[in-house]
Short mmCIF file of C-alpha atoms in Angstrom, two decimals:
data_model
loop_
_atom_site.label_atom_id
_atom_site.label_comp_id
_atom_site.label_asym_id
_atom_site.label_seq_id
_atom_site.Cartn_x
_atom_site.Cartn_y
_atom_site.Cartn_z
CA MET A 1 -55.99 -52.91 8.04
CA SER A 2 -54.80 -50.56 10.79
CA HIS A 3 -53.60 -53.31 13.10
CA PRO A 4 -51.42 -52.33 16.02
CA GLN A 5 -49.35 -55.49 15.53
CA SER A 6 -47.68 -56.56 12.30
CA SER A 7 -49.71 -58.69 9.91
CA PRO A 8 -48.95 -60.19 6.48
CA GLU A 9 -51.25 -57.60 4.93
CA ASP A 10 -49.44 -54.75 6.66
CA ASP A 11 -46.09 -56.21 5.60
CA ALA A 12 -47.26 -56.22 1.99
CA CYS A 13 -48.31 -52.58 2.34
CA TYR A 14 -44.86 -51.69 3.67
CA LEU A 15 -43.20 -53.34 0.66
CA ALA A 16 -45.45 -51.30 -1.66
CA LEU A 17 -44.59 -48.16 0.33
CA LYS A 18 -40.85 -48.84 0.01
CA ALA A 19 -41.22 -49.34 -3.75
CA LYS A 20 -43.37 -46.17 -4.16
CA ASP A 21 -45.66 -48.46 -6.17
CA ALA A 22 -48.29 -46.38 -7.97
CA ARG A 23 -50.44 -49.48 -8.54
CA PHE A 24 -51.51 -49.23 -4.90
CA ASP A 25 -52.14 -45.49 -4.86
CA GLY A 26 -55.38 -44.84 -2.99
CA CYS A 27 -55.70 -48.51 -1.99
CA PHE A 28 -54.18 -47.77 1.40
CA PHE A 29 -52.68 -44.90 3.37
CA THR A 30 -49.74 -44.97 5.76
CA GLY A 31 -49.92 -43.20 9.10
CA VAL A 32 -46.45 -42.36 10.44
CA THR A 33 -46.53 -42.32 14.25
CA SER A 34 -43.32 -40.33 14.56
CA THR A 35 -44.74 -37.37 12.60
CA GLY A 36 -48.52 -37.69 12.95
CA ILE A 37 -48.82 -37.49 9.15
CA TYR A 38 -50.47 -39.95 6.76
CA CYS A 39 -49.28 -40.45 3.18
CA ARG A 40 -50.02 -42.13 -0.13
CA PRO A 41 -47.88 -45.14 -1.09
CA VAL A 42 -46.23 -42.99 -3.78
CA CYS A 43 -44.98 -40.29 -1.39
CA ARG A 44 -41.40 -39.35 -2.34
CA VAL A 45 -40.19 -38.65 1.19
CA ARG A 46 -37.76 -41.04 2.86
CA THR A 47 -39.50 -44.28 3.77
CA PRO A 48 -40.29 -44.34 7.51
CA LYS A 49 -39.22 -47.21 9.72
CA ARG A 50 -41.56 -50.19 9.74
CA GLU A 51 -42.31 -49.86 13.45
CA ASN A 52 -43.52 -46.27 12.90
CA CYS A 53 -46.09 -47.21 10.24
CA ARG A 54 -49.80 -47.92 10.59
CA PHE A 55 -51.84 -48.79 7.52
CA PHE A 56 -55.40 -47.77 6.70
CA ASN A 57 -57.78 -48.63 3.87
CA LEU A 58 -59.34 -45.17 3.88
CA ALA A 59 -58.11 -41.63 4.46
CA ALA A 60 -61.02 -41.16 6.86
CA GLN A 61 -59.71 -44.04 9.00
CA ALA A 62 -56.28 -42.41 9.19
CA GLU A 63 -57.81 -39.08 10.20
CA ASP A 64 -60.02 -40.78 12.77
CA ALA A 65 -56.83 -42.22 14.28
CA GLY A 66 -55.42 -38.70 14.61
CA PHE A 67 -53.18 -38.45 11.55
CA ARG A 68 -53.07 -35.36 9.29
CA PRO A 69 -52.70 -35.47 5.47
CA CYS A 70 -49.25 -35.03 3.99
CA LEU A 71 -48.75 -31.66 2.29
CA ARG A 72 -46.25 -33.17 -0.14
CA CYS A 73 -47.94 -36.27 -1.60
CA ARG A 74 -51.43 -34.81 -1.03
CA PRO A 75 -53.80 -37.72 -0.26
CA GLU A 76 -56.69 -35.69 -1.67
CA ILE A 77 -55.56 -36.28 -5.27
CA ALA A 78 -55.14 -40.05 -4.91
CA PRO A 79 -57.46 -42.20 -7.04
CA ARG A 80 -60.48 -43.16 -5.01
CA LEU A 81 -61.68 -46.59 -4.04
CA SER A 82 -64.83 -46.85 -6.10
CA GLY A 83 -67.67 -49.15 -5.12
CA GLN A 84 -66.20 -51.81 -7.38
CA SER A 85 -62.87 -51.67 -5.54
CA ARG A 86 -64.33 -51.78 -2.05
CA GLY A 87 -65.61 -55.29 -2.54
CA PRO A 88 -68.08 -57.47 -4.42
CA ASP A 89 -70.80 -54.80 -4.54
CA THR A 90 -71.91 -55.97 -7.96
CA LEU A 91 -72.69 -59.50 -6.80
CA ALA A 92 -76.26 -60.65 -6.40
CA TRP A 93 -77.94 -59.47 -3.24
CA SER A 94 -78.11 -62.07 -0.50
CA THR A 95 -78.66 -62.13 3.25
CA GLN A 96 -74.98 -62.84 3.82
CA ASP A 97 -73.75 -59.99 1.61
CA ALA A 98 -76.53 -57.46 2.27
CA SER A 99 -74.81 -55.31 4.91
CA HIS A 100 -71.46 -55.45 3.11
CA ILE A 101 -73.02 -54.35 -0.17
CA LEU A 102 -75.15 -51.64 1.41
CA ALA A 103 -72.16 -50.09 3.19
CA GLY A 104 -70.22 -50.02 -0.08
CA GLN A 105 -73.13 -48.39 -1.86
CA ALA A 106 -73.39 -45.81 0.91
CA ALA A 107 -69.71 -44.88 0.57
CA GLN A 108 -70.05 -44.66 -3.20
CA LEU A 109 -73.02 -42.29 -2.90
CA LEU A 110 -71.16 -40.11 -0.41
CA ASP A 111 -68.27 -39.89 -2.89
CA SER A 112 -70.56 -38.71 -5.67
CA PRO A 113 -71.90 -35.14 -5.83
CA GLU A 114 -74.55 -36.28 -8.32
CA GLY A 115 -78.11 -37.05 -7.31
CA TRP A 116 -78.28 -34.78 -4.24
CA GLY A 117 -80.06 -31.84 -5.87
CA ASP A 118 -79.36 -28.35 -4.55
CA ARG A 119 -78.55 -29.49 -1.00
CA PRO A 120 -75.27 -31.11 0.10
CA PRO A 121 -75.31 -34.79 1.12
CA SER A 122 -76.07 -35.76 4.71
CA VAL A 123 -76.34 -39.04 6.58
CA GLN A 124 -80.12 -38.60 6.91
CA ARG A 125 -80.60 -38.06 3.18
CA LEU A 126 -78.24 -40.93 2.44
CA ALA A 127 -80.34 -43.29 4.56
CA GLN A 128 -83.44 -42.14 2.70
CA ARG A 129 -81.82 -42.84 -0.68
CA LEU A 130 -80.87 -46.33 0.46
CA GLY A 131 -84.27 -47.01 2.07
CA VAL A 132 -82.93 -47.77 5.56
CA SER A 133 -82.96 -46.03 8.94
CA ASP A 134 -80.17 -43.72 10.07
CA ARG A 135 -79.33 -46.12 12.88
CA HIS A 136 -79.06 -49.15 10.64
CA LEU A 137 -76.90 -47.23 8.15
CA ARG A 138 -74.49 -46.15 10.88
CA ARG A 139 -74.29 -49.68 12.26
CA ILE A 140 -73.46 -51.43 8.99
CA PHE A 141 -71.13 -48.63 7.85
CA GLU A 142 -69.10 -48.76 11.07
CA ALA A 143 -69.02 -52.55 10.95
CA ARG A 144 -67.44 -52.49 7.51
CA PHE A 145 -65.19 -49.42 7.62
CA GLY A 146 -64.60 -48.80 11.32
CA ILE A 147 -65.81 -45.19 11.06
CA SER A 148 -69.22 -43.53 10.87
CA PRO A 149 -70.78 -42.23 7.64
CA LEU A 150 -70.44 -38.70 9.05
CA GLN A 151 -66.70 -39.15 9.61
CA TYR A 152 -66.33 -40.48 6.07
CA LEU A 153 -68.27 -37.54 4.64
CA GLN A 154 -66.35 -35.02 6.75
CA THR A 155 -63.01 -36.34 5.50
CA ARG A 156 -64.18 -36.28 1.91
CA ARG A 157 -65.31 -32.66 2.29
CA LEU A 158 -62.10 -31.51 3.94
CA LEU A 159 -59.82 -33.30 1.49
CA SER A 160 -61.74 -31.80 -1.44
CA ALA A 161 -61.39 -28.38 0.16
CA LYS A 162 -57.67 -28.96 0.66
CA GLN A 163 -57.25 -29.75 -3.04
CA TRP A 164 -59.12 -26.63 -4.13
CA LEU A 165 -57.21 -24.46 -1.66
CA THR A 166 -53.93 -25.80 -3.02
CA ASP A 167 -54.69 -25.96 -6.74
CA THR A 168 -57.00 -23.00 -7.34
CA ASN A 169 -57.37 -19.33 -6.46
CA LEU A 170 -61.03 -19.65 -5.53
CA PRO A 171 -61.99 -17.53 -2.49
CA VAL A 172 -62.15 -19.42 0.80
CA ASN A 173 -65.86 -18.66 1.20
CA GLN A 174 -66.61 -20.30 -2.18
CA ILE A 175 -64.55 -23.34 -1.26
CA ALA A 176 -66.43 -23.61 2.03
CA THR A 177 -69.74 -23.63 0.14
CA LEU A 178 -68.52 -26.11 -2.48
CA SER A 179 -67.33 -28.40 0.32
CA GLY A 180 -70.80 -28.51 1.86
CA TYR A 181 -70.31 -26.13 4.79
CA SER A 182 -73.04 -23.64 5.61
CA SER A 183 -70.62 -20.97 6.79
CA VAL A 184 -66.95 -20.01 6.54
CA ARG A 185 -66.72 -20.07 10.32
CA ARG A 186 -67.73 -23.74 10.51
CA PHE A 187 -65.42 -24.60 7.63
CA ASN A 188 -62.44 -22.86 9.25
CA ALA A 189 -63.16 -24.53 12.59
CA ALA A 190 -63.37 -28.01 11.06
CA PHE A 191 -60.20 -27.47 9.01
CA VAL A 192 -58.20 -26.26 11.99
CA GLU A 193 -59.53 -29.03 14.23
CA HIS A 194 -58.62 -31.79 11.80
CA TYR A 195 -55.46 -30.46 10.17
CA LYS A 196 -54.07 -28.04 12.79
CA LEU A 197 -53.75 -25.57 9.95
CA ASN A 198 -55.71 -22.50 8.93
CA PRO A 199 -57.09 -22.81 5.36
CA SER A 200 -55.42 -19.56 4.33
CA ALA A 201 -52.01 -21.05 5.25
CA LEU A 202 -52.19 -23.27 2.16
CA ARG A 203 -52.44 -20.12 0.05
CA ARG A 204 -49.21 -18.44 1.14
CA ASP A 205 -47.19 -19.80 -1.76
CA SER A 206 -50.00 -20.16 -4.29
CA GLY A 207 -48.65 -17.42 -6.59
CA PRO A 208 -50.64 -15.32 -9.06
CA ALA A 209 -53.91 -16.41 -10.59
CA LYS A 210 -53.51 -18.65 -13.64
CA ALA A 211 -55.00 -17.81 -17.02
CA HIS A 212 -57.66 -19.92 -18.70
CA GLY A 213 -59.46 -21.59 -15.87
CA LEU A 214 -58.84 -23.64 -12.76
CA ARG A 215 -56.01 -26.19 -12.80
CA LEU A 216 -56.25 -29.40 -10.80
CA LYS A 217 -54.57 -32.79 -10.63
CA LEU A 218 -56.09 -36.27 -10.77
CA ALA A 219 -53.97 -39.35 -10.04
CA TYR A 220 -54.63 -42.83 -11.43
CA ARG A 221 -53.29 -46.32 -10.78
CA PRO A 222 -51.21 -47.93 -13.53
CA PRO A 223 -51.36 -49.67 -15.87
CA TYR A 224 -53.37 -47.23 -17.98
CA ASP A 225 -53.44 -47.51 -21.78
CA VAL A 226 -53.67 -43.80 -22.52
CA ALA A 227 -53.40 -44.26 -26.28
CA ALA A 228 -56.32 -46.72 -26.36
CA MET A 229 -58.54 -44.44 -24.27
CA LEU A 230 -57.84 -41.39 -26.43
CA HIS A 231 -58.22 -43.40 -29.64
CA PHE A 232 -61.69 -44.49 -28.50
CA PHE A 233 -62.73 -40.86 -28.04
CA ALA A 234 -60.98 -39.73 -31.24
CA THR A 235 -62.94 -42.14 -33.44
CA ARG A 236 -66.18 -40.79 -31.98
CA GLN A 237 -65.37 -37.10 -31.51
CA ILE A 238 -67.95 -34.57 -32.64
CA ALA A 239 -66.64 -31.49 -34.41
CA SER A 240 -67.27 -28.28 -32.40
CA LEU A 241 -67.92 -30.30 -29.18
CA GLU A 242 -64.70 -32.16 -28.46
CA GLN A 243 -61.09 -32.32 -29.58
CA VAL A 244 -58.70 -35.21 -28.94
CA SER A 245 -54.90 -34.87 -29.13
CA LEU A 246 -53.18 -38.19 -29.81
CA GLU A 247 -49.72 -36.95 -30.76
CA GLY A 248 -47.02 -34.85 -29.14
CA SER A 249 -45.93 -34.42 -25.56
CA ALA A 250 -49.40 -33.53 -24.24
CA PRO A 251 -51.88 -36.28 -25.19
CA GLY A 252 -55.35 -35.51 -23.94
CA LEU A 253 -58.73 -34.11 -24.81
CA ALA A 254 -60.71 -30.90 -24.54
CA ARG A 255 -64.46 -30.54 -24.73
CA THR A 256 -67.44 -28.43 -23.76
CA LEU A 257 -70.09 -29.33 -21.22
CA ALA A 258 -73.10 -27.96 -19.37
CA VAL A 259 -74.09 -28.85 -15.80
CA GLN A 260 -77.62 -28.30 -14.54
CA GLN A 261 -77.90 -27.28 -10.89
CA GLY A 262 -81.46 -26.62 -9.84
CA LEU A 263 -82.87 -24.05 -12.25
CA ALA A 264 -79.44 -22.75 -13.25
CA GLN A 265 -77.30 -24.13 -16.05
CA HIS A 266 -73.53 -23.67 -15.94
CA SER A 267 -71.65 -24.12 -19.20
CA GLY A 268 -67.95 -24.19 -19.99
CA TRP A 269 -65.12 -26.51 -20.96
CA ILE A 270 -62.47 -28.86 -19.60
CA HIS A 271 -59.02 -29.78 -20.92
CA ALA A 272 -57.38 -32.99 -19.67
CA VAL A 273 -53.72 -33.79 -20.38
CA PHE A 274 -52.11 -37.10 -19.41
CA ASP A 275 -48.78 -37.14 -17.59
CA ALA A 276 -47.94 -40.84 -17.86
CA ASP A 277 -44.59 -40.52 -16.05
CA ARG A 278 -46.38 -39.30 -12.92
CA CYS A 279 -49.55 -41.41 -13.40
CA ARG A 280 -51.48 -38.18 -13.33
CA ILE A 281 -53.95 -36.11 -15.34
CA ASP A 282 -53.56 -32.34 -15.36
CA LEU A 283 -57.05 -30.92 -15.64
CA GLN A 284 -58.13 -27.41 -16.60
CA VAL A 285 -61.69 -26.34 -15.85
CA SER A 286 -63.18 -23.10 -17.15
CA ASP A 287 -63.86 -20.39 -14.56
CA SER A 288 -67.52 -20.44 -15.60
CA LEU A 289 -67.89 -23.89 -13.99
CA HIS A 290 -66.48 -23.06 -10.55
CA GLU A 291 -69.93 -23.15 -8.91
CA VAL A 292 -70.34 -26.79 -9.95
CA LEU A 293 -66.69 -27.82 -9.53
CA PRO A 294 -67.48 -30.99 -7.48
CA GLN A 295 -69.80 -32.25 -10.23
CA VAL A 296 -67.31 -31.40 -12.97
CA LEU A 297 -64.47 -33.21 -11.20
CA ALA A 298 -66.63 -36.28 -10.59
CA ARG A 299 -67.63 -36.35 -14.25
CA ALA A 300 -64.04 -35.93 -15.40
CA ARG A 301 -62.99 -38.85 -13.20
CA ALA A 302 -65.80 -40.94 -14.67
CA LEU A 303 -65.04 -39.84 -18.25
CA LEU A 304 -61.48 -41.17 -18.00
CA ASP A 305 -62.19 -44.02 -15.53
CA VAL A 306 -59.63 -42.52 -13.15
CA ASP A 307 -60.70 -44.47 -10.06
CA ALA A 308 -60.59 -47.99 -11.52
CA ASP A 309 -58.41 -50.40 -9.57
CA PRO A 310 -56.68 -52.55 -12.23
CA HIS A 311 -55.49 -55.21 -9.78
CA PRO A 312 -58.78 -57.04 -9.07
CA ILE A 313 -59.96 -56.45 -12.65
CA ASN A 314 -56.82 -57.91 -14.20
CA GLU A 315 -56.73 -60.74 -11.69
CA HIS A 316 -60.12 -61.79 -13.04
CA LEU A 317 -59.68 -61.03 -16.76
CA HIS A 318 -55.97 -61.33 -17.56
CA SER A 319 -56.10 -65.02 -18.47
CA HIS A 320 -58.81 -64.27 -21.05
CA PHE A 321 -57.29 -61.01 -22.37
CA PRO A 322 -53.55 -61.16 -21.59
CA ASP A 323 -52.58 -58.06 -23.60
CA SER A 324 -55.24 -55.70 -22.29
CA ASP A 325 -54.34 -54.98 -18.66
CA GLY A 326 -54.22 -51.21 -19.21
CA LEU A 327 -57.63 -50.81 -20.85
CA ARG A 328 -60.30 -48.75 -19.06
CA VAL A 329 -64.01 -48.23 -19.71
CA PRO A 330 -64.52 -44.83 -21.40
CA GLY A 331 -67.15 -42.77 -19.61
CA THR A 332 -68.97 -39.54 -20.38
CA LEU A 333 -69.35 -36.03 -19.03
CA ASP A 334 -73.11 -36.07 -19.61
CA GLY A 335 -75.31 -39.14 -19.25
CA PHE A 336 -78.09 -37.66 -21.38
CA GLU A 337 -75.65 -36.90 -24.18
CA LEU A 338 -74.26 -40.44 -24.05
CA ALA A 339 -77.77 -41.90 -24.18
CA VAL A 340 -78.72 -39.80 -27.22
CA ARG A 341 -75.53 -40.78 -29.00
CA ALA A 342 -76.18 -44.44 -28.16
CA ILE A 343 -79.63 -44.22 -29.75
CA LEU A 344 -78.21 -42.52 -32.83
CA GLY A 345 -75.64 -45.33 -33.07
CA GLN A 346 -78.17 -48.15 -33.12
CA GLN A 347 -77.50 -50.58 -35.99
CA ILE A 348 -75.12 -48.25 -37.87
CA THR A 349 -71.35 -47.76 -37.96
CA VAL A 350 -69.40 -45.54 -35.57
CA ALA A 351 -68.63 -43.15 -38.44
CA ALA A 352 -72.30 -42.86 -39.43
CA ALA A 353 -73.32 -42.25 -35.81
CA ARG A 354 -70.67 -39.54 -35.54
CA THR A 355 -72.09 -37.83 -38.63
CA LEU A 356 -75.62 -37.81 -37.20
CA SER A 357 -74.39 -36.54 -33.83
CA THR A 358 -72.42 -33.75 -35.51
CA ARG A 359 -75.52 -32.62 -37.40
CA LEU A 360 -77.59 -32.70 -34.21
CA VAL A 361 -75.06 -30.55 -32.33
CA SER A 362 -74.79 -28.10 -35.21
CA ARG A 363 -78.59 -27.67 -35.39
CA PHE A 364 -79.63 -27.75 -31.72
CA GLY A 365 -76.46 -27.16 -29.68
CA ALA A 366 -76.06 -23.76 -28.02
CA PRO A 367 -72.98 -21.78 -29.11
CA ILE A 368 -70.21 -21.18 -26.58
CA VAL A 369 -66.97 -19.18 -26.56
CA THR A 370 -63.85 -21.09 -25.46
CA PRO A 371 -60.07 -20.61 -25.75
CA PHE A 372 -60.05 -23.59 -28.13
CA PRO A 373 -60.99 -22.56 -31.71
CA ALA A 374 -62.43 -26.01 -32.46
CA LEU A 375 -64.82 -25.99 -29.47
CA THR A 376 -67.81 -23.83 -30.36
CA HIS A 377 -70.97 -25.64 -29.22
CA LEU A 378 -72.59 -27.46 -26.33
CA PHE A 379 -74.47 -30.72 -26.77
CA PRO A 380 -78.23 -30.08 -27.17
CA SER A 381 -80.15 -30.00 -23.90
CA ALA A 382 -83.01 -32.36 -23.07
CA ALA A 383 -85.43 -29.43 -23.36
CA ALA A 384 -84.17 -28.56 -26.85
CA LEU A 385 -84.55 -32.12 -28.15
CA ALA A 386 -87.88 -32.75 -26.42
CA GLY A 387 -89.32 -29.77 -28.27
CA ALA A 388 -87.61 -30.40 -31.60
CA SER A 389 -89.70 -30.70 -34.72
CA GLY A 390 -89.89 -34.13 -36.32
CA ASP A 391 -89.38 -32.55 -39.72
CA VAL A 392 -86.18 -30.89 -38.61
CA LEU A 393 -84.87 -34.08 -37.01
CA GLY A 394 -85.76 -35.96 -40.15
CA SER A 395 -83.88 -33.46 -42.30
CA LEU A 396 -80.74 -34.36 -40.34
CA GLY A 397 -81.07 -37.98 -41.45
CA ILE A 398 -82.53 -39.29 -38.18
CA VAL A 399 -85.21 -41.88 -38.92
CA LYS A 400 -88.62 -41.75 -37.25
CA GLN A 401 -87.93 -44.57 -34.80
CA ARG A 402 -84.77 -42.82 -33.51
CA GLN A 403 -86.64 -39.51 -33.28
CA THR A 404 -89.29 -41.10 -31.07
CA ALA A 405 -86.68 -42.74 -28.85
CA ILE A 406 -84.63 -39.54 -28.40
CA GLN A 407 -87.66 -37.43 -27.54
CA ALA A 408 -89.01 -40.03 -25.12
CA LEU A 409 -85.60 -40.11 -23.45
CA ALA A 410 -85.50 -36.30 -23.26
CA ARG A 411 -88.94 -36.13 -21.64
CA ALA A 412 -88.00 -38.83 -19.11
CA VAL A 413 -84.90 -36.84 -18.12
CA LEU A 414 -86.84 -33.57 -17.90
CA ASP A 415 -89.49 -35.25 -15.74
CA GLN A 416 -86.70 -36.70 -13.56
CA ARG A 417 -87.94 -40.22 -14.19
CA LEU A 418 -84.39 -41.02 -15.35
CA GLN A 419 -81.12 -40.21 -13.58
CA LEU A 420 -78.23 -40.89 -15.94
CA HIS A 421 -75.15 -40.53 -13.75
CA ALA A 422 -72.78 -42.70 -11.74
CA GLY A 423 -74.86 -42.43 -8.56
CA ALA A 424 -77.97 -43.94 -10.16
CA ASP A 425 -78.99 -47.54 -9.50
CA PRO A 426 -78.01 -49.51 -12.63
CA LEU A 427 -80.64 -52.26 -12.54
CA SER A 428 -83.64 -49.99 -11.99
CA THR A 429 -82.30 -47.49 -14.55
CA ILE A 430 -81.88 -50.22 -17.15
CA THR A 431 -85.46 -51.33 -16.49
CA THR A 432 -86.76 -47.77 -16.92
CA LEU A 433 -84.72 -47.23 -20.09
CA LYS A 434 -86.16 -50.37 -21.67
CA THR A 435 -89.69 -49.05 -21.18
CA LEU A 436 -88.93 -46.19 -23.57
CA PRO A 437 -89.88 -46.71 -27.23
CA GLY A 438 -86.91 -47.66 -29.37
CA VAL A 439 -84.63 -48.48 -26.43
CA GLY A 440 -83.71 -52.15 -26.14
CA ASP A 441 -81.28 -54.11 -24.03
CA TRP A 442 -78.20 -53.20 -26.11
CA THR A 443 -78.79 -49.47 -25.68
CA ALA A 444 -79.67 -49.75 -21.98
CA GLN A 445 -76.60 -51.87 -21.19
CA TYR A 446 -74.32 -49.56 -23.16
CA ILE A 447 -75.65 -46.56 -21.22
CA ALA A 448 -75.18 -48.45 -17.93
CA MET A 449 -71.64 -49.30 -18.92
CA ARG A 450 -70.50 -45.78 -19.82
CA ALA A 451 -72.89 -43.32 -18.14
CA LEU A 452 -73.80 -45.19 -14.94
CA ARG A 453 -70.26 -46.60 -14.55
CA TRP A 454 -71.59 -50.08 -13.83
CA PRO A 455 -68.62 -52.48 -14.09
CA ASP A 456 -70.85 -55.48 -14.85
CA ALA A 457 -72.86 -54.15 -17.80
CA PHE A 458 -72.89 -56.37 -20.86
CA PRO A 459 -74.49 -55.33 -24.20
CA SER A 460 -74.82 -58.86 -25.51
CA GLY A 461 -76.57 -57.64 -28.68
CA ASP A 462 -73.53 -55.64 -29.82
CA VAL A 463 -72.48 -56.90 -33.25
CA ALA A 464 -68.80 -56.00 -32.79
CA LEU A 465 -68.77 -57.80 -29.44
CA GLN A 466 -70.36 -60.89 -30.95
CA LYS A 467 -67.75 -60.85 -33.72
CA ALA A 468 -64.94 -60.56 -31.17
CA LEU A 469 -66.34 -63.51 -29.24
CA GLY A 470 -66.74 -65.57 -32.39
CA VAL A 471 -70.49 -66.12 -31.98
CA GLN A 472 -71.78 -63.87 -34.76
CA GLN A 473 -72.79 -66.80 -36.96
CA VAL A 474 -74.50 -68.98 -34.34
CA PRO A 475 -78.34 -69.14 -34.31
CA GLN A 476 -78.71 -66.90 -31.22
CA PRO A 477 -75.54 -64.81 -31.00
CA ALA A 478 -76.74 -62.53 -28.17
CA LYS A 479 -77.62 -65.53 -26.02
CA ALA A 480 -74.29 -67.16 -26.78
CA ALA A 481 -72.41 -63.96 -25.93
CA LEU A 482 -74.31 -63.65 -22.65
CA ALA A 483 -73.46 -67.24 -21.73
CA ALA A 484 -69.78 -66.60 -22.48
CA SER A 485 -69.80 -63.49 -20.31
CA LEU A 486 -70.76 -65.20 -17.05
CA VAL A 487 -67.16 -66.14 -16.29
CA TRP A 488 -66.20 -62.43 -16.40
CA GLN A 489 -68.63 -61.26 -13.71
CA PRO A 490 -68.49 -58.81 -11.98
CA TRP A 491 -66.18 -57.05 -14.48
CA ARG A 492 -68.03 -57.58 -17.74
CA SER A 493 -67.83 -53.92 -18.80
CA TYR A 494 -64.05 -54.23 -18.79
CA ALA A 495 -64.29 -57.54 -20.65
CA VAL A 496 -66.37 -55.82 -23.35
CA VAL A 497 -63.71 -53.16 -23.92
CA ARG A 498 -61.02 -55.83 -24.06
CA ALA A 499 -63.02 -57.95 -26.47
CA TRP A 500 -63.52 -54.93 -28.76
CA ALA A 501 -59.77 -54.34 -28.69
CA THR A 502 -59.09 -57.80 -30.13
CA LEU A 503 -60.86 -56.84 -33.36
CA GLY A 504 -57.86 -54.79 -34.44
CA LYS A 505 -55.44 -57.67 -33.93
CA LYS A 506 -54.33 -60.42 -36.27
CA PRO A 507 -56.13 -63.76 -35.81
CA ASP A 508 -53.06 -65.41 -34.24
CA GLU A 509 -52.80 -62.57 -31.70
CA LYS A 510 -56.38 -62.82 -30.40
CA PRO A 511 -57.01 -64.51 -27.03
CA LYS A 512 -58.77 -67.84 -26.99
CA ILE A 513 -62.32 -67.38 -25.70
CA THR A 514 -64.18 -70.60 -24.99
CA ILE A 515 -67.97 -70.56 -25.41
CA LYS A 516 -69.67 -73.22 -23.33
#
């Protein structure tokens, strides 16, 4: 986008802008030449004239062109364009697609605070993670996005800082550090240079500090089946760890979590409430987690699949699952926790897995004080489970094979042989997971689907999935399910969730799925 002359694509963007269409939120930004401001498509101000509009795929492109973010619609809270939305990054690697895929992966890694250790991301470290030279990374990134990786990273840092300045009462020096700046002076200089505004100016009308944690906003693109997402978590919720509210005017969930940063562990809680009318999630984060706020926000976005772009997903899957356009892939706040719960759930019902997980949390989870009476424990750490006695694990009803798998997983995480977060490479992580005793393809694919946020994961050995696809009784049901799934690439994770959803429908309501 960003063409000086009108194009059909720009005209379509203008129609979406006029309609304030939330389905395109974060998919493009509008720079208004008469004001020097850029906005989200959902901005409620009067629609500018067509000749005064320039359209950009990325906020960083708008800022590179000299536009400043709107203080009303706040581009920093727009849903992001994940790697899946930027293009076919999940397709097989080829010479033709290599640069395109690599640039998308680079942007996705820059978006994620996970996997960088104690130091903030940089272009040099990004090139090292991708196994290419700095020069090559800059070349392919600029070819795809029209801006350098450094410009992209700078915009992401400043927009994050703008959100925290607006939504929280954190001191400016803490926000500078969280944003990746080594000093307040450099942060202030960059903010003023880009936004022509001193950071403290955003604080003039911030009001008194709010009780019970930091409050932030996360926008999402409709359609979003909030009830289905919360029902998924409710059927799996562990007493003392998480609490899901399905009824009333504030549907959402609250839960505890711990984030490891270097040698320090930060523990606390989050509370997410859906505001469907505004296509927004109001998020509370405990004050105890402010030092790891970027990680917490990234995990919350992943937990609720906030950044999914339904348009390309539904374009690919709607004909197979016509009543499931609003379904998202439930994520997790902690990849290790998800992996342990997946192992506990092998070959048993959801209810039985929930019972085992509840016992594990009660026995090995550290206690925590929260403003929610039901939330009293953290999930057990990798260190706690790696050192757990087999007799104690057995007394909880966990069979020997599951004990071995959980402790092997815990040791792999402690040794940093496994990275279970959205920034990890899915294919290599799946391979590593399958080398662990008691971890097969179903478990590895399920972890990739929910913890790694891989949109093309497919646990073909899942019994419920096989039943939904009607292949449970064939000689090789996993093979048949895998064959059926090929037509859904690269969105098979979303197809899995939609197939599961058909199990609760009457036979005449289920979509026809042809197995070739």
